[in-house]
Structure formats: structure tokens, C-alpha cells
Amino acid sequence: MTAPITAPLGAGSRRVLIVDDELDIRATLRAAFGSAGYDCRIAGNGREAALMYDTERSPLTITDLKMPVMDGLDLLRHVRARDADAAVIMLTGAADVSVAVESLKQGASDFILKPVDLDQILLSAERALERRQLLIEHREHHVLLEYRVAEATRELAATLGELRQTYQATLEALGSALATREVGTELHSRRVHAYSIALARAHGIPESELEALGRGVLLHDIGKIGISDAILLKPGPLTPEEWQVMRTHPEVGRQFLDRIPFLRDAIPVVYHHHERWDGTGYPLGLAGSAIPLGARIFAVADAFDALTFDRPYSKAIPMADARERIRIAAGTHFDPDVVATFLAMPLDVFETARARSADRPVA
């Protein structure tokens, strides 16, 4: 958007179009306005004046009300249709005052009774031009203000874009911190992110809510940063006491994210991703729809990835077999409605998501 340019006042602002069917009145007004420094144009009727106005667009028009061919009111409408800020002064006899008042309603700047008082009409002309200039300056100020608002909006958008990149870098840094402690976590998070977003879209989750879901998926195990390596990296089975410690990672993640305002919307997934539909999960033992929907969607996507990739304690199975296991667990481990959406999705959606997540980081 180009900044508006305000044109300086020049000779054109002192140009006047004088319209009257009486020659002596035209001559008198021309002499008076010429002596006052105006550049005068003369017309004998409204039609002639309209043609002249279309050519030169005089900022000030002084016109008789009653004229042959085209009267003053029609000329006023013609001029105002082409320039809403035009200054038009009407000349009228005493018997036509009611019509002159009507001209004010249609945008005339003033009306002057005949016989014309030259001092009065010159003063009225100055006021009319001042008002016209104020209207123009007001509009140009409004345009300039709009321009500045647009510029500020663009600058704010750029700043927000940089802030979003910073947020994304923070997410990736958090994910990398976790990946250095638990082998395979980073790629697992990318895959589950891709699966979760695809499943959420298919389930009808609004686009405006997908970003928060995505953050929760990427950071779902961030609480494991607070778990000691002796437990997190233990090659064999955990003891009951060790499992008690491991089960604290959703709460650790919740407390961690609660201190970061722009990540708080990730808490529902981070805190509740181990809840189960039948209420046997943790940390709160929520059941059914009391579990946040994002966490229910994540649970299906996470299980699908766990079943279809090798882990230290299990071998990968084909995608079709993984879907069957998830179908069987609907109503106990998983939300039946989310599972129904998952089963209706073609397998190539997940194959494509898996391939893309391996190629590059989540954007």
C-alpha cells in the first residue's frame, strides 16, 4: 500500500465558475472575484456550466437558481455527483427562498439573496472553500490513518511470525531435550503428531484447535525429563515402585507447561494422555467423555504408532493388524467414536503421514 500524498493548495483552489443567465450579473461577479484573486470562468446557463465543470472541475461554483436549459438545482446535483466536496453557492430571489433552502439539503454551501451584496458573497465564498479544504484534509487524514494502521498491522504480523518461529524453536528444543534421554522419542513424536492431526481432521475437529493439539502431541512425554535415567533407560521390567515414579510424568509435564503461558493449551494432552475410556488409566482415572478429546485422539494415534514400530519389548505388526487390535480395545482403552473415525480412514493416509514425518521436522 502506497502512502497517500496530499496535494498542496495551488492556483486551482482559487478557481470559480460563475453561472447566471444575466450578463450584467456575470460581469459584476467576475470583476469582484477577479479583484479578490480568483481565476474566473463564466457560463450563461446550467448546461453550459456542467460541460465546463466536467472539463475543469472548479472547486467553487456560484450559480443562479432560476435559469433556462438547466436550472441551479440540476447543476448542483451534477456538480455534487462528481465531487462530494464541491463548494456551491446559490443565488436566488426572495420569492425562491424555500427552493434555496432545499438546495442546502442537497449539499449547497450557502445561498445569497439578490440583489447580491458583493462583500457578503466574497465572505461566503471564502468560508465555503475553507469548509471544502477541511473536508478534503479530514478524508486524507482518514486515508493516512488507514495506511498507518495497515502498516502497523503488517509489522505486527511480521513480529507475530517471528514469535511463532521462536515458539516452534522452543518446542523443538524441548523435544530434542527429551530425545537425548530416550532413544526414538523424536521420530515417534513426529509420527504421532502426523497421525493425530490427520485423525483430528477426519473426526471434525476445527482447524483453529489443531495447533494446540499438535503442541500437546509433540510434548506429550515432556514430563519424562523429570524421571531419572535409572528408571527411564532401565533395560528390564520396572518394579512397582519404579512404575509409581514413572506414572508421575504427566503431572511433571503439567507443572512444567503451566509455567509457560503459550504452551498451556498443550496441557490437556500432556496431562491426560494415559487416561483410558473405562476409567482405569492415570493420573486422575477419568472415564469416557470426561477425558479431553485431544487426549482421546492422541491415545489412538499413539497406540497405532507403538504397534507398527519395533520397540525394545515388542516387534512391529502390520498396519491392518494394528487397526484390528485398536478396534477390539474400543470402549475399554479407547473412545469408540474416535476409533470409528480411525477405522474409516484409508491406510495410505497413515503411510503418507509416516513418510513425511521421517523426512522433516513438524512445522
Short mmCIF file of C-alpha atoms in Angstrom, two decimals:
data_model
loop_
_atom_site.label_atom_id
_atom_site.label_comp_id
_atom_site.label_asym_id
_atom_site.label_seq_id
_atom_site.Cartn_x
_atom_site.Cartn_y
_atom_site.Cartn_z
CA MET A 1 0.00 0.00 0.00
CA THR A 2 1.47 3.34 -1.06
CA ALA A 3 1.34 6.20 1.40
CA PRO A 4 -1.25 8.85 0.44
CA ILE A 5 0.13 12.13 -0.92
CA THR A 6 -1.65 15.34 -0.01
CA ALA A 7 -1.61 17.83 -2.88
CA PRO A 8 -0.64 21.38 -1.84
CA LEU A 9 -3.07 24.19 -2.35
CA GLY A 10 -2.36 25.99 -5.61
CA ALA A 11 -3.98 28.37 -8.06
CA GLY A 12 -6.66 25.80 -8.85
CA SER A 13 -8.10 26.19 -5.36
CA ARG A 14 -8.96 29.82 -6.19
CA ARG A 15 -10.82 29.00 -9.40
CA VAL A 16 -14.52 29.87 -9.51
CA LEU A 17 -17.23 29.04 -12.02
CA ILE A 18 -19.84 31.83 -12.19
CA VAL A 19 -23.18 30.83 -13.70
CA ASP A 20 -26.05 33.27 -14.41
CA ASP A 21 -28.28 33.95 -17.39
CA GLU A 22 -28.00 37.72 -16.84
CA LEU A 23 -24.93 39.23 -18.47
CA ASP A 24 -24.60 42.19 -16.10
CA ILE A 25 -24.65 39.93 -13.01
CA ARG A 26 -21.98 37.68 -14.55
CA ALA A 27 -19.83 40.71 -15.31
CA THR A 28 -20.24 42.19 -11.84
CA LEU A 29 -19.38 38.93 -10.10
CA ARG A 30 -16.43 38.33 -12.42
CA ALA A 31 -15.00 41.74 -11.61
CA ALA A 32 -15.47 41.27 -7.86
CA PHE A 33 -13.96 37.80 -7.72
CA GLY A 34 -11.18 38.72 -10.11
CA SER A 35 -10.20 41.63 -7.86
CA ALA A 36 -10.16 39.20 -4.90
CA GLY A 37 -7.60 36.99 -6.65
CA TYR A 38 -9.87 34.34 -8.13
CA ASP A 39 -9.44 32.78 -11.57
CA CYS A 40 -12.93 33.16 -13.02
CA ARG A 41 -14.86 31.02 -15.52
CA ILE A 42 -18.23 32.23 -16.88
CA ALA A 43 -21.31 30.33 -18.08
CA GLY A 44 -24.77 31.58 -19.14
CA ASN A 45 -26.83 28.52 -18.13
CA GLY A 46 -26.65 25.27 -16.22
CA ARG A 47 -25.89 23.01 -19.20
CA GLU A 48 -23.02 25.18 -20.38
CA ALA A 49 -21.72 25.28 -16.80
CA ALA A 50 -21.99 21.49 -16.46
CA LEU A 51 -19.83 20.99 -19.56
CA MET A 52 -17.27 23.46 -18.25
CA TYR A 53 -17.28 21.85 -14.84
CA ASP A 54 -16.64 18.40 -16.30
CA THR A 55 -13.57 19.83 -18.05
CA GLU A 56 -12.05 21.96 -15.30
CA ARG A 57 -13.67 20.87 -12.00
CA SER A 58 -13.64 24.31 -10.37
CA PRO A 59 -13.56 23.96 -6.57
CA LEU A 60 -16.12 26.78 -6.22
CA THR A 61 -19.31 27.27 -8.23
CA ILE A 62 -21.64 30.27 -7.87
CA THR A 63 -24.89 29.73 -9.71
CA ASP A 64 -28.25 31.39 -10.16
CA LEU A 65 -31.18 29.23 -9.09
CA LYS A 66 -33.56 30.03 -11.97
CA MET A 67 -32.02 29.64 -15.43
CA PRO A 68 -33.11 28.32 -18.82
CA VAL A 69 -31.92 24.96 -20.22
CA MET A 70 -30.69 23.64 -16.81
CA ASP A 71 -31.54 25.36 -13.52
CA GLY A 72 -29.31 25.79 -10.47
CA LEU A 73 -30.63 22.75 -8.58
CA ASP A 74 -29.90 20.43 -11.51
CA LEU A 75 -26.44 21.94 -11.83
CA LEU A 76 -25.90 21.46 -8.09
CA ARG A 77 -26.78 17.76 -8.42
CA HIS A 78 -24.48 17.43 -11.42
CA VAL A 79 -21.54 19.01 -9.59
CA ARG A 80 -22.06 17.14 -6.32
CA ALA A 81 -22.32 13.82 -8.16
CA ARG A 82 -18.79 14.39 -9.46
CA ASP A 83 -17.27 15.94 -6.35
CA ALA A 84 -18.93 15.41 -2.98
CA ASP A 85 -16.73 18.14 -1.51
CA ALA A 86 -17.57 20.78 -4.15
CA ALA A 87 -18.41 24.25 -2.83
CA VAL A 88 -21.60 25.56 -4.48
CA ILE A 89 -23.26 28.86 -3.58
CA MET A 90 -26.80 29.52 -4.86
CA LEU A 91 -28.10 32.95 -5.94
CA THR A 92 -31.84 33.45 -5.59
CA GLY A 93 -34.61 35.97 -5.42
CA ALA A 94 -36.66 36.46 -2.26
CA ALA A 95 -39.58 34.51 -3.72
CA ASP A 96 -37.46 31.37 -4.14
CA VAL A 97 -36.09 31.09 -0.60
CA SER A 98 -37.86 27.78 0.06
CA VAL A 99 -36.20 26.30 -3.03
CA ALA A 100 -32.86 27.71 -1.90
CA VAL A 101 -33.27 26.02 1.47
CA GLU A 102 -33.86 22.77 -0.39
CA SER A 103 -30.55 23.32 -2.16
CA LEU A 104 -28.81 23.37 1.24
CA LYS A 105 -30.30 19.96 1.97
CA GLN A 106 -28.82 18.72 -1.31
CA GLY A 107 -25.33 19.94 -0.45
CA ALA A 108 -25.12 23.63 -1.34
CA SER A 109 -22.68 25.57 0.83
CA ASP A 110 -24.84 28.70 1.10
CA PHE A 111 -27.46 30.78 -0.70
CA ILE A 112 -27.33 34.52 -1.32
CA LEU A 113 -30.37 36.71 -1.97
CA LYS A 114 -30.43 39.05 -4.92
CA PRO A 115 -29.51 41.84 -5.33
CA VAL A 116 -26.11 40.42 -4.40
CA ASP A 117 -24.05 42.04 -1.66
CA LEU A 118 -20.50 41.58 -3.01
CA ASP A 119 -18.84 41.65 0.39
CA GLN A 120 -21.26 39.02 1.61
CA ILE A 121 -20.73 36.70 -1.36
CA LEU A 122 -16.95 37.01 -1.17
CA LEU A 123 -17.08 36.14 2.55
CA SER A 124 -19.40 33.22 1.84
CA ALA A 125 -17.04 32.00 -0.89
CA GLU A 126 -14.07 32.06 1.48
CA ARG A 127 -16.00 30.09 4.10
CA ALA A 128 -17.19 27.57 1.52
CA LEU A 129 -13.65 26.96 0.27
CA GLU A 130 -12.35 26.66 3.82
CA ARG A 131 -15.01 24.07 4.58
CA ARG A 132 -14.16 22.21 1.37
CA GLN A 133 -10.48 22.17 2.32
CA LEU A 134 -11.30 20.88 5.81
CA LEU A 135 -13.37 18.06 4.31
CA ILE A 136 -10.52 17.11 1.97
CA GLU A 137 -7.94 17.23 4.76
CA HIS A 138 -10.19 15.15 7.00
CA ARG A 139 -10.58 12.49 4.34
CA GLU A 140 -6.87 12.49 3.55
CA HIS A 141 -6.13 12.21 7.26
CA HIS A 142 -8.50 9.25 7.40
CA VAL A 143 -6.74 7.63 4.43
CA LEU A 144 -3.36 8.30 6.03
CA LEU A 145 -4.61 6.82 9.28
CA GLU A 146 -5.82 3.71 7.45
CA TYR A 147 -2.43 3.46 5.77
CA ARG A 148 -0.62 3.70 9.09
CA VAL A 149 -2.92 1.12 10.65
CA ALA A 150 -2.27 -1.21 7.72
CA GLU A 151 1.48 -0.66 8.08
CA ALA A 152 1.30 -1.30 11.82
CA THR A 153 -0.78 -4.42 11.17
CA ARG A 154 1.83 -5.72 8.73
CA GLU A 155 4.61 -5.01 11.21
CA LEU A 156 2.64 -6.75 13.95
CA ALA A 157 2.04 -9.74 11.66
CA ALA A 158 5.77 -9.92 10.95
CA THR A 159 6.54 -9.74 14.66
CA LEU A 160 3.99 -12.44 15.41
CA GLY A 161 5.51 -14.56 12.65
CA GLU A 162 8.92 -14.23 14.27
CA LEU A 163 7.36 -15.03 17.63
CA ARG A 164 5.73 -18.15 16.20
CA GLN A 165 9.11 -19.24 14.84
CA THR A 166 10.58 -18.69 18.29
CA TYR A 167 7.77 -20.74 19.84
CA GLN A 168 8.37 -23.51 17.31
CA ALA A 169 12.10 -23.46 18.04
CA THR A 170 11.25 -23.76 21.73
CA LEU A 171 9.04 -26.78 21.04
CA GLU A 172 11.76 -28.42 19.00
CA ALA A 173 14.32 -27.68 21.71
CA LEU A 174 12.08 -29.26 24.33
CA GLY A 175 11.53 -32.27 22.10
CA SER A 176 15.26 -32.58 21.44
CA ALA A 177 15.97 -32.43 25.16
CA LEU A 178 13.66 -35.38 25.63
CA ALA A 179 15.06 -37.23 22.61
CA THR A 180 18.58 -37.14 24.08
CA ARG A 181 17.29 -39.14 27.07
CA GLU A 182 15.01 -41.66 25.38
CA VAL A 183 16.06 -43.14 22.04
CA GLY A 184 13.42 -42.94 19.32
CA THR A 185 11.25 -40.36 21.06
CA GLU A 186 11.75 -37.56 18.50
CA LEU A 187 10.67 -39.62 15.45
CA HIS A 188 7.87 -41.17 17.49
CA SER A 189 6.56 -37.70 18.36
CA ARG A 190 6.68 -36.61 14.71
CA ARG A 191 4.79 -39.68 13.53
CA VAL A 192 2.16 -39.45 16.25
CA HIS A 193 1.79 -35.73 15.53
CA ALA A 194 1.07 -36.50 11.86
CA TYR A 195 -1.36 -39.31 12.75
CA SER A 196 -3.14 -37.21 15.39
CA ILE A 197 -3.67 -34.20 13.11
CA ALA A 198 -4.99 -36.41 10.30
CA LEU A 199 -7.32 -38.23 12.70
CA ALA A 200 -8.49 -34.98 14.31
CA ARG A 201 -9.39 -33.51 10.91
CA ALA A 202 -11.29 -36.65 9.94
CA HIS A 203 -13.11 -36.52 13.29
CA GLY A 204 -14.28 -32.96 12.61
CA ILE A 205 -12.02 -31.03 14.96
CA PRO A 206 -11.96 -27.33 13.86
CA GLU A 207 -8.73 -26.16 12.24
CA SER A 208 -8.42 -23.48 14.94
CA GLU A 209 -7.94 -26.21 17.57
CA LEU A 210 -5.36 -28.30 15.71
CA GLU A 211 -2.37 -26.19 16.69
CA ALA A 212 -2.95 -26.72 20.41
CA LEU A 213 -3.48 -30.44 19.81
CA GLY A 214 -0.25 -30.59 17.83
CA ARG A 215 1.69 -28.93 20.64
CA GLY A 216 0.28 -31.40 23.13
CA VAL A 217 1.23 -34.35 20.94
CA LEU A 218 4.80 -33.12 20.41
CA LEU A 219 5.23 -32.60 24.13
CA HIS A 220 3.15 -35.48 25.48
CA ASP A 221 6.10 -37.11 27.25
CA ILE A 222 7.92 -33.91 28.24
CA GLY A 223 7.37 -34.83 31.89
CA LYS A 224 9.86 -37.68 31.46
CA ILE A 225 12.58 -35.05 31.73
CA GLY A 226 11.86 -35.28 35.46
CA ILE A 227 12.32 -39.08 35.56
CA SER A 228 15.76 -40.39 36.45
CA ASP A 229 17.81 -42.23 33.81
CA ALA A 230 17.95 -45.26 36.08
CA ILE A 231 14.20 -45.71 35.58
CA LEU A 232 13.70 -44.17 32.14
CA LEU A 233 16.52 -46.14 30.48
CA LYS A 234 16.24 -49.35 32.51
CA PRO A 235 16.54 -52.28 30.06
CA GLY A 236 14.39 -54.69 32.07
CA PRO A 237 10.93 -54.53 33.65
CA LEU A 238 10.23 -51.80 36.18
CA THR A 239 9.45 -52.62 39.78
CA PRO A 240 6.10 -51.50 41.25
CA GLU A 241 7.91 -48.66 43.00
CA GLU A 242 9.60 -47.62 39.74
CA TRP A 243 6.26 -47.69 37.96
CA GLN A 244 4.88 -45.36 40.59
CA VAL A 245 7.64 -42.91 39.75
CA MET A 246 7.17 -43.35 36.00
CA ARG A 247 3.45 -42.65 36.35
CA THR A 248 4.25 -39.20 37.73
CA HIS A 249 5.48 -37.91 34.35
CA PRO A 250 2.05 -36.50 33.27
CA GLU A 251 1.95 -34.40 36.45
CA VAL A 252 5.57 -33.32 35.97
CA GLY A 253 4.72 -32.32 32.39
CA ARG A 254 1.64 -30.41 33.51
CA GLN A 255 3.60 -28.44 36.10
CA PHE A 256 6.36 -27.74 33.59
CA LEU A 257 3.99 -26.40 30.89
CA ASP A 258 1.86 -24.45 33.34
CA ARG A 259 4.80 -22.07 33.81
CA ILE A 260 4.92 -21.30 30.06
CA PRO A 261 1.79 -19.34 29.01
CA PHE A 262 1.95 -20.10 25.28
CA LEU A 263 2.19 -23.85 25.98
CA ARG A 264 -0.65 -24.13 28.48
CA ASP A 265 -3.11 -25.20 25.77
CA ALA A 266 -0.98 -28.35 25.35
CA ILE A 267 -1.67 -29.43 28.94
CA PRO A 268 -4.89 -31.46 28.28
CA VAL A 269 -2.98 -33.91 26.06
CA VAL A 270 0.20 -33.90 28.14
CA TYR A 271 -1.65 -34.44 31.43
CA HIS A 272 -4.31 -36.93 30.28
CA HIS A 273 -2.66 -38.98 27.52
CA HIS A 274 -2.57 -42.07 29.77
CA GLU A 275 -6.26 -41.94 30.76
CA ARG A 276 -8.43 -44.83 29.49
CA TRP A 277 -12.03 -44.76 28.29
CA ASP A 278 -13.07 -47.23 31.02
CA GLY A 279 -11.52 -45.11 33.79
CA THR A 280 -8.57 -47.41 34.59
CA GLY A 281 -5.89 -45.00 33.37
CA TYR A 282 -3.90 -42.31 35.15
CA PRO A 283 -3.19 -39.74 36.57
CA LEU A 284 -6.83 -38.99 37.52
CA GLY A 285 -8.67 -42.12 36.39
CA LEU A 286 -11.02 -40.11 34.18
CA ALA A 287 -13.54 -42.07 32.12
CA GLY A 288 -15.49 -41.53 28.91
CA SER A 289 -16.07 -38.02 27.67
CA ALA A 290 -14.53 -36.57 30.84
CA ILE A 291 -11.18 -37.24 29.15
CA PRO A 292 -10.25 -34.27 26.92
CA LEU A 293 -10.98 -35.08 23.26
CA GLY A 294 -7.42 -34.24 22.21
CA ALA A 295 -6.08 -36.84 24.64
CA ARG A 296 -8.57 -39.43 23.32
CA ILE A 297 -7.44 -38.78 19.74
CA PHE A 298 -3.80 -38.94 20.75
CA ALA A 299 -4.32 -42.26 22.55
CA VAL A 300 -5.43 -43.95 19.32
CA ALA A 301 -2.64 -42.37 17.24
CA ASP A 302 -0.03 -43.23 19.88
CA ALA A 303 -1.15 -46.86 20.14
CA PHE A 304 -1.15 -47.21 16.36
CA ASP A 305 2.46 -46.00 16.19
CA ALA A 306 3.53 -48.19 19.11
CA LEU A 307 2.07 -51.28 17.41
CA THR A 308 3.59 -50.59 13.99
CA PHE A 309 7.19 -49.83 15.04
CA ASP A 310 9.77 -52.04 16.72
CA ARG A 311 10.35 -51.37 20.40
CA PRO A 312 12.76 -52.98 22.84
CA TYR A 313 9.93 -55.05 24.29
CA SER A 314 7.80 -55.68 21.18
CA LYS A 315 8.05 -56.20 17.44
CA ALA A 316 6.14 -54.15 14.87
CA ILE A 317 2.99 -55.63 13.35
CA PRO A 318 1.33 -54.70 10.02
CA MET A 319 -0.87 -51.61 10.00
CA ALA A 320 -4.00 -53.66 9.25
CA ASP A 321 -3.36 -55.89 12.28
CA ALA A 322 -2.73 -52.81 14.45
CA ARG A 323 -6.07 -51.36 13.41
CA GLU A 324 -7.80 -54.58 14.39
CA ARG A 325 -6.26 -54.50 17.87
CA ILE A 326 -7.38 -50.91 18.32
CA ARG A 327 -10.88 -51.87 17.16
CA ILE A 328 -11.01 -54.59 19.80
CA ALA A 329 -9.95 -52.09 22.51
CA ALA A 330 -12.69 -49.58 21.62
CA GLY A 331 -14.90 -48.98 24.65
CA THR A 332 -12.23 -50.08 27.13
CA HIS A 333 -8.96 -48.36 26.31
CA PHE A 334 -10.20 -46.03 23.52
CA ASP A 335 -13.13 -43.72 22.72
CA PRO A 336 -15.42 -45.79 20.43
CA ASP A 337 -16.32 -42.76 18.29
CA VAL A 338 -12.69 -41.83 17.73
CA VAL A 339 -11.90 -45.45 16.87
CA ALA A 340 -14.78 -45.48 14.36
CA THR A 341 -13.29 -42.43 12.64
CA PHE A 342 -9.84 -44.04 12.72
CA LEU A 343 -11.11 -47.28 11.13
CA ALA A 344 -12.85 -45.34 8.36
CA MET A 345 -9.62 -43.64 7.28
CA PRO A 346 -7.64 -45.27 4.41
CA LEU A 347 -4.34 -46.80 5.48
CA ASP A 348 -2.46 -44.79 2.88
CA VAL A 349 -3.24 -41.65 4.92
CA PHE A 350 -1.09 -43.05 7.72
CA GLU A 351 1.58 -44.36 5.34
CA THR A 352 1.90 -40.89 3.81
CA ALA A 353 2.00 -39.23 7.23
CA ARG A 354 4.70 -41.65 8.36
CA ALA A 355 6.84 -40.95 5.29
CA ARG A 356 6.55 -37.19 5.64
CA SER A 357 7.34 -37.19 9.35
CA ALA A 358 10.57 -39.06 8.66
CA ASP A 359 11.66 -36.54 6.00
CA ARG A 360 11.45 -33.33 8.02
CA PRO A 361 10.55 -31.88 11.42
CA VAL A 362 6.95 -30.95 12.19
CA ALA A 363 6.25 -27.35 11.03
#
